[in-house]
XYZ file of C-alpha atoms in Angstrom:
586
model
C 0.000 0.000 0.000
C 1.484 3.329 -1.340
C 2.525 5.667 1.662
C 4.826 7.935 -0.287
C 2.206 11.161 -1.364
C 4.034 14.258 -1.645
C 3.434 16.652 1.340
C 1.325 19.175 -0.392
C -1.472 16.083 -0.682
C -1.010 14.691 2.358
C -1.610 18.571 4.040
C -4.887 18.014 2.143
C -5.906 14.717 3.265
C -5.685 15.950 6.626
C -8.778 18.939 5.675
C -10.545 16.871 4.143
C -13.557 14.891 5.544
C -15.857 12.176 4.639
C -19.909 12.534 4.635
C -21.989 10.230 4.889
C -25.627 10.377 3.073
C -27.953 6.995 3.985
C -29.306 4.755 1.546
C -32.893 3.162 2.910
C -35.082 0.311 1.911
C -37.857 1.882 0.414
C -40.525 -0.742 1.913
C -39.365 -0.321 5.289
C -37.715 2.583 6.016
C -34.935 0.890 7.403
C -31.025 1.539 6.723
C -29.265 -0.330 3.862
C -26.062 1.691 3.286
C -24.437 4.930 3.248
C -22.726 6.474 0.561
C -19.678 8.329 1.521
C -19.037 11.894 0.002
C -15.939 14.238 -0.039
C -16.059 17.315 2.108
C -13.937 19.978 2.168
C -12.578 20.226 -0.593
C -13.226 24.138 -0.946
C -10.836 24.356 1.928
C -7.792 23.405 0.536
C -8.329 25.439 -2.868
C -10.643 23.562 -5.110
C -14.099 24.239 -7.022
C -14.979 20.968 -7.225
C -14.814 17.516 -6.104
C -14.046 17.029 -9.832
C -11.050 19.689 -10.394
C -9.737 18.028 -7.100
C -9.304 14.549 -8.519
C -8.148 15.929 -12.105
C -5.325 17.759 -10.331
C -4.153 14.340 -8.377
C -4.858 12.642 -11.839
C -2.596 14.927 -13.567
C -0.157 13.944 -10.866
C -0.084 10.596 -11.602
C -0.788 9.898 -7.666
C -4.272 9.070 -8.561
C -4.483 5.491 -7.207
C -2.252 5.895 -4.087
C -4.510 9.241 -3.095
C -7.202 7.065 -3.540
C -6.272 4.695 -1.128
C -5.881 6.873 1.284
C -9.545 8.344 0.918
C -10.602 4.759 0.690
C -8.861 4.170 4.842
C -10.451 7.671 5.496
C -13.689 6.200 4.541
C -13.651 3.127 6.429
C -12.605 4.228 9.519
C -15.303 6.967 10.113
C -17.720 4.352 8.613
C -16.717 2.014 11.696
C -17.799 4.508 13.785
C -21.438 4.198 13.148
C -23.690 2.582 14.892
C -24.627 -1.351 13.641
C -22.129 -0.501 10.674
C -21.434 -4.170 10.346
C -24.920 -4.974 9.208
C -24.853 -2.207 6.187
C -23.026 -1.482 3.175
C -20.559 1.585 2.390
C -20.911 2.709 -1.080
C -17.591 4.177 -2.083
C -17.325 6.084 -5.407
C -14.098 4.972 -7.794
C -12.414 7.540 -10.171
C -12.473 5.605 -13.220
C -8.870 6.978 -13.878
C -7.362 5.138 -10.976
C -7.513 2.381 -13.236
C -4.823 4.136 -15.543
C -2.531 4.197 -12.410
C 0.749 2.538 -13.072
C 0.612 2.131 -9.807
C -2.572 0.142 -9.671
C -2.279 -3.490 -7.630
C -4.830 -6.120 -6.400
C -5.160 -6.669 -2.578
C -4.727 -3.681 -1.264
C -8.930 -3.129 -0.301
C -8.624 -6.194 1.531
C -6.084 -5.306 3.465
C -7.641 -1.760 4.729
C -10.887 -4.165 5.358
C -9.205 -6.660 7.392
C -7.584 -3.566 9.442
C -10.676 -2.339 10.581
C -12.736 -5.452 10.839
C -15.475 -4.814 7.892
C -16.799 -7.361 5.825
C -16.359 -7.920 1.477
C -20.321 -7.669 1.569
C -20.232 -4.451 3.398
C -18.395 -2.402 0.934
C -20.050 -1.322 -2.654
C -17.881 0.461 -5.012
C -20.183 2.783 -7.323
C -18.745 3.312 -10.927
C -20.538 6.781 -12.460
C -21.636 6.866 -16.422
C -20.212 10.160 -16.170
C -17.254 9.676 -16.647
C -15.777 8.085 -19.863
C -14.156 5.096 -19.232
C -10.996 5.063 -21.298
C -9.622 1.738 -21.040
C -12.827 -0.219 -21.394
C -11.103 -3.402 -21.206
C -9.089 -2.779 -18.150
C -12.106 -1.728 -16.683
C -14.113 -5.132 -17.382
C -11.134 -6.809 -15.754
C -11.020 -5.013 -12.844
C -14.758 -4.910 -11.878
C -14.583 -8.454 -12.789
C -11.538 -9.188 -10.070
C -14.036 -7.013 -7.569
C -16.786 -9.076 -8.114
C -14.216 -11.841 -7.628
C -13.330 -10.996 -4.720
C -17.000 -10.348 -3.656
C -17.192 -7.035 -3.566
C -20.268 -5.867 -4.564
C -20.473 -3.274 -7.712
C -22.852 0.257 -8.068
C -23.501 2.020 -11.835
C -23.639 5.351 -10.492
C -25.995 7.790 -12.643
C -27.544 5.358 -14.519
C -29.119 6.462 -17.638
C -27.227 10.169 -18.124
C -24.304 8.643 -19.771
C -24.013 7.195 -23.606
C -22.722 3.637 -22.543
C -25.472 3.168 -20.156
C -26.923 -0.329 -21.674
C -23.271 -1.400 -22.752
C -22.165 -0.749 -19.119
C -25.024 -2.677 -17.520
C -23.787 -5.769 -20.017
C -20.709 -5.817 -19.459
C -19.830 -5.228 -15.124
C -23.206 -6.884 -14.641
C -23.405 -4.575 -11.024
C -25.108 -5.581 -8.119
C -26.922 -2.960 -8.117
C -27.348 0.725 -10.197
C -28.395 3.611 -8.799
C -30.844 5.632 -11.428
C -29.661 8.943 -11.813
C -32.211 12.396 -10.710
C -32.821 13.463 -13.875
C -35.596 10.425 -14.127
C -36.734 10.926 -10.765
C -37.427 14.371 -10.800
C -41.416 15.022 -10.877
C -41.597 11.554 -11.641
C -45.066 10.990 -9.904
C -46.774 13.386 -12.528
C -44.459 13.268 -15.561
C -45.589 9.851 -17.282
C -42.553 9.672 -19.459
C -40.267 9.753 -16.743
C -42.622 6.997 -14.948
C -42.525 4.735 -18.027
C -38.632 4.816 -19.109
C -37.867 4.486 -15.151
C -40.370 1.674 -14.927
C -38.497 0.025 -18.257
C -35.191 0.511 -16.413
C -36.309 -0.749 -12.988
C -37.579 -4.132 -14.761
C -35.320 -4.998 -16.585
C -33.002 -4.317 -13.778
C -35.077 -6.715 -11.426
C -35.530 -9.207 -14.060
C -30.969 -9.855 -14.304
C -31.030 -9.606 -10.423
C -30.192 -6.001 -10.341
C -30.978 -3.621 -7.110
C -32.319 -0.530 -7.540
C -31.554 2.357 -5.839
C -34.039 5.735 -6.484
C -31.188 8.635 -6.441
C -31.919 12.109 -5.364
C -35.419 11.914 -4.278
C -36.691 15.072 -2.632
C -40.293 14.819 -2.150
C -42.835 12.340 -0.544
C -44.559 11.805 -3.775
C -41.374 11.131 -5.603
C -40.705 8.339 -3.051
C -43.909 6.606 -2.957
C -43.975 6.881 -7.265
C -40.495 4.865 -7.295
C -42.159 2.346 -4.436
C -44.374 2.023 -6.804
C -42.884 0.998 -9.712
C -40.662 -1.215 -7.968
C -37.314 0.489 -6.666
C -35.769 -1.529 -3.822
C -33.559 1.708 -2.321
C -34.368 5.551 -1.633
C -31.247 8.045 -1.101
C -31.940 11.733 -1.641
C -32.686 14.936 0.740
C -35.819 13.770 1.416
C -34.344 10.897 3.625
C -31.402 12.940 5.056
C -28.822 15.239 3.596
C -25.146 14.320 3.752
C -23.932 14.294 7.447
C -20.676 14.704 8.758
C -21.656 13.602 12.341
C -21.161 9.418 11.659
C -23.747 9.756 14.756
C -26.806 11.421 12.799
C -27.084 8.268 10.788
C -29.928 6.070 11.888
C -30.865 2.803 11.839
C -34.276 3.721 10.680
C -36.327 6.613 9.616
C -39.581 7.272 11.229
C -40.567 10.312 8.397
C -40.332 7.918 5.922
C -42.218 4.753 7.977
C -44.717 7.020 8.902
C -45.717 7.809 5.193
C -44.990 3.814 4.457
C -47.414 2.801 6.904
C -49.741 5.789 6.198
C -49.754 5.131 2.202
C -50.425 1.125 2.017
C -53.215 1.554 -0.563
C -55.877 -1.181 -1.397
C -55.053 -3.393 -4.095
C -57.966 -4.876 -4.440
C -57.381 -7.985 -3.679
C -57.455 -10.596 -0.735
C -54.712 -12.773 -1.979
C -51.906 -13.900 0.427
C -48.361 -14.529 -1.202
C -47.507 -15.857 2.204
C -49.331 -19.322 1.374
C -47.066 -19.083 -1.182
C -43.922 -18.986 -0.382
C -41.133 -21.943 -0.091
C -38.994 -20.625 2.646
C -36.136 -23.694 1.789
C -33.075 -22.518 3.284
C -30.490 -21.050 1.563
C -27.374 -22.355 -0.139
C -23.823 -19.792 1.081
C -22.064 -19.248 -1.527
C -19.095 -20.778 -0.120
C -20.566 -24.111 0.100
C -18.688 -26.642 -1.596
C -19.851 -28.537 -4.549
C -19.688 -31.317 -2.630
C -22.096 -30.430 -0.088
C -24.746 -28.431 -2.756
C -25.038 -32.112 -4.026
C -25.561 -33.775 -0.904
C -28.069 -30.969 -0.610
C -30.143 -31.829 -3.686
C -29.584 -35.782 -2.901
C -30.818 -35.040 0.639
C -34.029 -33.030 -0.670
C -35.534 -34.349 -3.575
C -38.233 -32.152 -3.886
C -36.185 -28.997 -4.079
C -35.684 -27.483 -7.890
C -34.283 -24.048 -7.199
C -31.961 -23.080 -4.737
C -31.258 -19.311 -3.316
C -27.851 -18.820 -2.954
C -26.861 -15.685 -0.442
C -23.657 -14.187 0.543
C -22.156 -13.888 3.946
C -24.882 -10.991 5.253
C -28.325 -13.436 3.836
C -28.267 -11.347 0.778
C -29.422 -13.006 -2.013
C -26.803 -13.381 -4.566
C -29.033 -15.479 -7.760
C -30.080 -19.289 -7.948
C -29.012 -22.900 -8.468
C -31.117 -25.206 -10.628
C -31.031 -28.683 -10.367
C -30.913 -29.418 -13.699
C -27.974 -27.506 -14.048
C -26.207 -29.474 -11.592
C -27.284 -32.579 -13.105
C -25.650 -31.762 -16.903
C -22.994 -30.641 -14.791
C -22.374 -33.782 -13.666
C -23.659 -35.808 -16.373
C -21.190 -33.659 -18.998
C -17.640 -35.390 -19.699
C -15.320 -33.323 -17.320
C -18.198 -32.254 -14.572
C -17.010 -34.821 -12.315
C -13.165 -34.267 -12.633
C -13.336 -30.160 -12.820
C -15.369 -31.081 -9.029
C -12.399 -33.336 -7.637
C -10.075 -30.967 -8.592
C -8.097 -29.773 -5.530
C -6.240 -26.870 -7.672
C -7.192 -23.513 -9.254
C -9.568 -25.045 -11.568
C -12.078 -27.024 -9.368
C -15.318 -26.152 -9.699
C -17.129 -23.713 -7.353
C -20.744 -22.631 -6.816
C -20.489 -18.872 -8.172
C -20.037 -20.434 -11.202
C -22.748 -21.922 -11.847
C -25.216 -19.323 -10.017
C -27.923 -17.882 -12.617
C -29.358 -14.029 -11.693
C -32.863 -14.537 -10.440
C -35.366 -11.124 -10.059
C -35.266 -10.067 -6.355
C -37.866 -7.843 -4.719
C -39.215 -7.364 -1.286
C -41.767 -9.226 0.629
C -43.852 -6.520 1.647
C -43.957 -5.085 -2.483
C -47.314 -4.583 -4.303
C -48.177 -8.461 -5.572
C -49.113 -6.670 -8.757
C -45.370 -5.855 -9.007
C -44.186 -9.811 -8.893
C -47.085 -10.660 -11.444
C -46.089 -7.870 -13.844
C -41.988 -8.462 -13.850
C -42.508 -12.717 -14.315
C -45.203 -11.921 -17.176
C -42.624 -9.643 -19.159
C -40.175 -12.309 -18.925
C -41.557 -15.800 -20.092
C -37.994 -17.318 -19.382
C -38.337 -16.664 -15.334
C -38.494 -19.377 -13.348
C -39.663 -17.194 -10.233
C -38.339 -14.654 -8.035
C -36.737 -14.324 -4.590
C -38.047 -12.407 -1.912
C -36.100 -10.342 0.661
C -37.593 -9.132 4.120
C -35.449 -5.786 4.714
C -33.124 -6.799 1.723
C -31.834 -10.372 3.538
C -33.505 -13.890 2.233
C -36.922 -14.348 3.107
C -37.944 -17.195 0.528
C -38.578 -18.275 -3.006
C -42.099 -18.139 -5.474
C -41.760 -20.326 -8.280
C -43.316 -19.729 -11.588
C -45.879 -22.126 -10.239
C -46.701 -20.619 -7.924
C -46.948 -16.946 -9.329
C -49.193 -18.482 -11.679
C -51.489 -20.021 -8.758
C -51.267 -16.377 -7.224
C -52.633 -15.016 -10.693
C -55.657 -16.914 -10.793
C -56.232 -16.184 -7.507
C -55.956 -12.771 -7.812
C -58.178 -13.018 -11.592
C -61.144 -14.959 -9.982
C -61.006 -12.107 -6.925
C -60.937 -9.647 -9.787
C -64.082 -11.072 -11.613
C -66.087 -12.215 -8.786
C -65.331 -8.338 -7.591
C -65.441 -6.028 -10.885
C -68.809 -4.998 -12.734
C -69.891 -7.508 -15.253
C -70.879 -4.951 -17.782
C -67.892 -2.480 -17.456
C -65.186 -5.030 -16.170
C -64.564 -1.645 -13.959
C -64.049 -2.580 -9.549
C -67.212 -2.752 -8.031
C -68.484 -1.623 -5.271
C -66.298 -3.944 -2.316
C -63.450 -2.136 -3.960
C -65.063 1.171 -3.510
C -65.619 0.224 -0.359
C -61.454 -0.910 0.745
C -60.810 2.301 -1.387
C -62.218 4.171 1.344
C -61.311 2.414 4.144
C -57.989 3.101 2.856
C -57.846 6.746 2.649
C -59.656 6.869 5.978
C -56.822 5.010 7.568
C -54.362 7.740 6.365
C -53.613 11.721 6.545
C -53.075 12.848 2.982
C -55.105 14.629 0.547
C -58.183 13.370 -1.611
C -59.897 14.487 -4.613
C -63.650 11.847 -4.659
C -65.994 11.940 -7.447
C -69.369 10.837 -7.995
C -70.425 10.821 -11.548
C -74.184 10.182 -12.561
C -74.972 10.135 -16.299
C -78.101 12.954 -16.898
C -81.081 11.573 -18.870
C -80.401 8.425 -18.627
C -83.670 6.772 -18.369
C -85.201 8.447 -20.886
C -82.473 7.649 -23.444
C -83.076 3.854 -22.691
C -86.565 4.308 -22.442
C -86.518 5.516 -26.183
C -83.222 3.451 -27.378
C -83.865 0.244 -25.917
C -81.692 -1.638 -22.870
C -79.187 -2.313 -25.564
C -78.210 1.104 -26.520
C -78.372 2.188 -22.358
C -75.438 -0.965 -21.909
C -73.810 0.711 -24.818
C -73.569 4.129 -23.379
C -72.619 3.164 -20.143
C -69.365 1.023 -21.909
C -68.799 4.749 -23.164
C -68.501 5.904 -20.050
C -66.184 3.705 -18.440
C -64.069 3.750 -21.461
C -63.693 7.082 -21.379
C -62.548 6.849 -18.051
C -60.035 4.554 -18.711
C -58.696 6.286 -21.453
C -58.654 9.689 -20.052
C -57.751 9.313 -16.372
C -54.488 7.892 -15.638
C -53.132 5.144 -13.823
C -53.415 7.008 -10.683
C -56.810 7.545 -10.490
C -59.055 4.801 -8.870
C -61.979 4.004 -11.199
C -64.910 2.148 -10.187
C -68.830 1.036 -10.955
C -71.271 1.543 -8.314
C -73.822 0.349 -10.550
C -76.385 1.518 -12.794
C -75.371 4.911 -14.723
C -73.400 5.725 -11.746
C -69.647 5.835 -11.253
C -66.774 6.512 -8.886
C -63.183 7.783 -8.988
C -61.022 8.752 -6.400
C -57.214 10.310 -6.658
C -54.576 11.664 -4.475
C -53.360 15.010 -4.771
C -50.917 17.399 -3.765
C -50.565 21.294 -4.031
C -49.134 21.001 -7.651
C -51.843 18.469 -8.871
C -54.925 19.718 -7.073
C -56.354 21.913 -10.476
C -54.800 19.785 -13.092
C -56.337 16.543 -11.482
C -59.739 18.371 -11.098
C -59.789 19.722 -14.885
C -58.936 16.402 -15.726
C -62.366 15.391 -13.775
C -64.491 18.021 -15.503
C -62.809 17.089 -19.088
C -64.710 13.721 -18.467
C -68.154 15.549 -18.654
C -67.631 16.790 -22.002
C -66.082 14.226 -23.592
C -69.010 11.920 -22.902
C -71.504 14.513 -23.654
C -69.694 15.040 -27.021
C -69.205 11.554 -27.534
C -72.734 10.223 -26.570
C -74.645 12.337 -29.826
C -73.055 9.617 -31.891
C -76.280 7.016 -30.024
C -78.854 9.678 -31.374
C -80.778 9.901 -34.948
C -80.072 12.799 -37.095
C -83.673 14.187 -35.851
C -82.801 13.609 -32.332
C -79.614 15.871 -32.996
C -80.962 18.365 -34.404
C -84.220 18.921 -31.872
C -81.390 18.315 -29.068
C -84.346 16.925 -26.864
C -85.874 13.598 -27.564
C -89.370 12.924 -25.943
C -89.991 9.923 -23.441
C -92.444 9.273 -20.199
C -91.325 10.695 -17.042
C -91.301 8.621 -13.787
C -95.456 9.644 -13.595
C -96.302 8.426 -17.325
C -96.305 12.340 -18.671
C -94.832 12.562 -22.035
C -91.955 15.455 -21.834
C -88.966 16.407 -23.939
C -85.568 15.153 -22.189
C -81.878 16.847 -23.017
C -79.752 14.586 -24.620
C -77.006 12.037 -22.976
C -74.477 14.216 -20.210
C -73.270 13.640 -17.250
C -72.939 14.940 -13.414
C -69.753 15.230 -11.471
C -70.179 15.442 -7.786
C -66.617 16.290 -6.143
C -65.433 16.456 -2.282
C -61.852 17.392 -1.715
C -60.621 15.799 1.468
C -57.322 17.875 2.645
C -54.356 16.312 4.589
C -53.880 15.738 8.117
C -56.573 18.164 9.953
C -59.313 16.484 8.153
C -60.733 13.734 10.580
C -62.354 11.372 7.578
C -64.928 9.162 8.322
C -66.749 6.507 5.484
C -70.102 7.464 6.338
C -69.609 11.106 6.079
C -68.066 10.995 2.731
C -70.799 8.909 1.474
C -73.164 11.372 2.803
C -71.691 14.832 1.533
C -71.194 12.934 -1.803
C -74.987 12.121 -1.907
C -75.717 15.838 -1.063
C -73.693 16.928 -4.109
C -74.980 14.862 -6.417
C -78.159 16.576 -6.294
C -76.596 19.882 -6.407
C -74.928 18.900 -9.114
C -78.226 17.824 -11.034
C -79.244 21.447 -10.909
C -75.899 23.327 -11.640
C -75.849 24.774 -14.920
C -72.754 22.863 -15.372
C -73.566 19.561 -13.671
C -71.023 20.164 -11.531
C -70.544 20.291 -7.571
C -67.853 20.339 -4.919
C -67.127 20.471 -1.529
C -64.544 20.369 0.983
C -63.265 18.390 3.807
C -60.684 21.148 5.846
C-alpha cells in the first residue's frame, strides 16, 4: 500500500472529511447503506470535487490518493452505529484504473484492518465519466466481483454507454440517476422509461436504488414501480456527524405505513412462499449435491452471501448436466485452481421485497416468459422463493377475486373495492380528490333506445374513463349509470387533477350524440315518459360530477360522512348549470 504522497497532498488529506448520506429500503424505512461523500474540498483550494481529482490525476498519484480516501472512509464508517450490518458505497475515479501504480489486494487489506466485511463495501462506478480503457475496466470490476465485492452504476441512464455498461460489469446494483426521478409521480414519461429501467433491472437480479429523491410523492412513485432503495434529501442530507445516521427513519415509515393503498385484492403470497433454506455461496460442490440428494423435492436453490443477501439461484438441472457432462465430475475433484465452485454456476434470479405490491411480482414474471420465479427479501436479507408455479397459482387467484369483484358490464371494480378504497384513505392523513359521476337523462335515453343502446352508453362511459384518467386515479362502478373515482393530490396536482375530472363531462356529452338519430340531434331533446307516465322532452345524454376534496392531516375522515356529503352533491350537481358540484373536507 502506497505511503509515499508528496506533502502538499497529504496537508490536504488531513482537511478533508468524509460525509456520509444513507441509503434506505424503500418498503421499510430501514437503513441499507451509506454512501460516503468528499467534504472539504473548498478548503484546501478547489471548485470541485471534480477539479480536485483531475489535479491528483494529472499527478499521476491518482491510485495511491485514492487509497488513502478509501482508509479515510472506512474508519469513520466504523464509527457508526450497527455498521457491520450495512453497506458503504464508495465512489471509484475511473482513472485510478490508468494508475501505473494500480495493484490487487490492497482493499482487503484496509478491510481486514478495521474489521469490515467484502459484503459491506459497494464500489459505485458513475456513467459520467468516460471510461478510457474499457477493457481494463471489465477486468477489474470483474476481479471485484471476484473478490466479492459488490459493484454500483452510479448515474444510470445520463451517460451514452449506459446499456453497454449494464452488459458488461453486470453490477449488483445501479443507482438511477435524478434526472428520471425528478417530478416523476406526474411526468408519465419519466414513470414509463424508469419503470423500463427498474424491470429490466429486477428481471438480471439487479438492485435498484431511487437517487436524489426530494419529495414524498417522488418516493412513494419509485415504491411504486418497484425500486428496492431511496437516497436523496428527502431521507437525510449528507452528514458529517457518523452519529446522525440512523438505523431507521420514522418520516419515511410514517408515510410507508400511512400510504399502504388497497389493491384490491385478498390474496396472500404468504401461502405461497417456499422458505427452503439457503445455499452460502461458499458451500462446496460437494455439499450443494448432498443438498439436492438429501431433498428431492427442491428445484431451485437461493444462494446468499455472507450478510443473507441473495446473490441469484441454483437449478437442479444444471447441476445434473454438470455432472452428467464429460469433465463435470473431474473439474469437481479438482483440488487446484480449476475445481469447480458454486459462483459459477449461479444464474441471476429477479429479487424484490416481501412486503412489495403483488401486482409488481405478477407484472416483472409476465414480461419475462424465461423466469423461473423470483426471490423475496424481508429488509433486503432472504426471506424465501415463489416459483413460476406458484406466481401463476397467485394469478388466478388474484383473476377470480378480480371477476367475482369487478362490474360484469364495465369489467370496472365494483363496489367492495369502492368500499377498501375508502377504508384506505380513511386510515391515512393525505389529501383526496372523490368523485361521484351520474350520467343525466339516462332513463329516458333507454326508455326511447332500448336496454341495448343504455349498456352501450354506459361502456362509453367507463371507457372514457379509462382512457382519459391515468393510472393514478381509482376508477370504479357503483352500478347503474353511476360511477366513482377517487385520486390523491398534492398542491401542484390539485387543479390539473380536477380539470382532468371536468374534461370527463364533455367528452361523454360530445361523444354520446353519436347514439342519437339525425332528428334527435338536431331537436337536441328527444321525448320519453317521465317517472309519472307524462310525455316530456328530455336533453340529450351528459353527465354529473359530484366532487369532495378531502385535505391532509386536519381532516378527521370518516366513510359514512363521505358517502353522505357525496350524496348531497350529487343533487346539487343535477341542478348546476354545469352539472357540476364540490365540496370540501378542511
Amino acid at each position: 500500500m502506497k505511503n509515499d504522497l508528496p506533502k502538499k497532498w497529504i496537508h490536504n488529506l488531513k482537511i478533508l472529511d468524509v460525509a456520509f448520506q444513507p441509503i434506505l429500503n424503500i418498503h421499510t424505512g430501514k437503513i441499507f447503506g451509506v454512501e460516503a461523500l468528499l467534504r472539504n474540498y473548498q478548503e484546501v483550494g478547489f471548485g470541485s470535487i471534480f477539479e480536485l481529482f483531475d489535479e491528483v490525476y494529472r499527478d499521476n498519484l491518482l491510485y495511491s490518493f485514492d487509497l488513502k480516501l478509501r482508509e479515510k472512509a472506512l474508519k469513520k464508517f466504523t464509527t457508526i452505529n450497527g455498521y457491520k450490518n450495512i453497506k458503504l458505497f464508495y465512489n471509484l475515479d475511473n482513472r485510478l484504473l490508468e494508475m501505473p501504480d494500480f495493484s490487487n489486494g490492497n482493499t482487503n487489506k484496509l478491510l481486514s484492518n478495521y474489521g469490515v466485511d467484502k459484503n459491506g463495501v459497494c464500489f459505485e462506478i458513475s456513467e459520467r465519466h468516460e471510461i478510457s480503457n474499457s477493457s481494463k475496466m471489465e477486468e477489474i470490476l470483474n476481479h471485484y466481483k471476484e473478490e466479492k465485492f459488490c459493484i454500483a452504476i452510479d448515474d444510470f441512464g445520463v451517460g451514452h454507454s449506459g446499456y453497454k455498461l449494464l452488459y458488461d460489469s453486470k453490477p449488483n446494483i445501479i443507482k438511477i440517476d435524478r434526472f428520471f426521478l425528478t417530478d416523476i409521480d406526474t411526468n408519465i414519461k419519466k414513470k414509463l422509461m424508469t419503470r423500463s429501467i427498474t424491470h429490466l433491472a429486477i428481471q438480471l437480479g439487479i438492485k435498484v436504488i431511487a437517487e436524489g429523491v426530494e419529495t414524498k410523492e417522488e418516493l412513494l412513485a419509485c415504491r411504486d414501480i418497484g425500486c428496492h432503495l431511496i437516497q436523496g434529501y428527502f431521507v437525510q442530507r449528507p452528514t458529517l456527524k457518523a452519529a446522525e445516521i440512523l438505523n431507521e427513519y420514522t418520516h419515511i415509515i410514517d408515510i410507508l405505513n400511512n400510504e399502504k393503498r388497497a389493491t384490491g385484492s385478498s390474496c396472500k403470497i404468504e401461502t405461497y412462499v417456499d422458505k427452503a433454506a439457503p445455499l452460502f455461496i461458499d458451500t462446496s460442490m460437494s455439499l450443494v449435491i448432498e443438498n439436492f440428494q438429501k431433498n428431492p423435492d427442491i428445484e431451485v436453490a437461493v444462494v446468499v452471501n455472507s450478510q443473507n443477501e441473495p446473490v441469484g439461484i441454483l437449478q437442479e438441472n444444471k447441476i445434473k448436466e454438470f455432472i452428467y457432462s464429460p469433465y463435470g465430475r473431474s473439474l469437481m475433484a479438482n483440488s487446484g485452481t480449476k475445481k469447480l465452485k458454486l459462483k459459477n454456476l449461479i444464474q441471476p434470479c429477479g429479487i424484490t421485497e416481501i412486503n412489495c405490491n403483488m401486482s409488481t411480482v405478477i407484472e416483472l414474471f409476465s414480461n419475462n416468459p424465461e423466469s423461473i420465479g423470483i426471490i423475496l427479501t424481508n429488509d433486503s436479507k432472504y426471506y424465501g422463493f415463489l416459483s413460476a408455479r406458484a406466481i401463476i397459482s397467485i394469478m388466478n387467484e388474484q383473476n377470480l377475486i378480480y371477476a367475482r369483484e369487478q362490474n360484469p358490464l364495465t369489467k370496472l371494480p365494483g363496489n367492495l373495492m369502492i368500499e377498501k378504497y375508502l377504508s384506505d384513505i380513511t386510515a391515512n392523513q393525505n389529501s383526496y380528490i372523490l368523485c361521484y359521476f351520474d350520467l343525466d337523462n339516462f332513463k329516458a335515453f333507454n326508455d326511447v333506445y332500448g336496454f341495448r343502446s343504455g349498456d352501450r352508453a354506459i361502456i362509453l362511459f367507463a371507457d372514457i374513463l379509462r382512457k382519459n384518467l391515468p393510472s393514478e386515479f381509482f376508477k370504479a362502478h357503483i352500478g347503474g349509470d353511476d360511477f366513482f373515482v377517487g385520486v390523491e393530490f398534492n398542491k401542484d396536482t390539485e387543479k390539473k387533477y380536477i380539470k382532468k375530472l371536468f374534461n370527463i363531462l364533455t367528452k361523454f356529452k360530445d361523444d354520446a350524440r353519436e347514439f342519437y338519430s339525425k332528428e334527435d340531434k338536431k331537436n337536441d331533446c328527444i321525448t320519453s315518459a317521465d317517472r309519472d307516465g307524462n310525455l316530456k322532452k328530455f336533453a340529450l345524454l351528459s353527465a354529473s360530477a359530484s366532487l369532495v376534496i378531502i385535505h391532509d392531516t386536519k381532516c378527521k375522515k370518516n366513510i359514512n360522512n363521505i358517502n353522505e356529503i357525496l350524496s348531497i352533491q350529487k343533487k346539487v350537481a343535477k341542478q348546476d348549470c354545469n352539472h357540476i358540484s364540490m365540496s370540501s373536507l378542511l
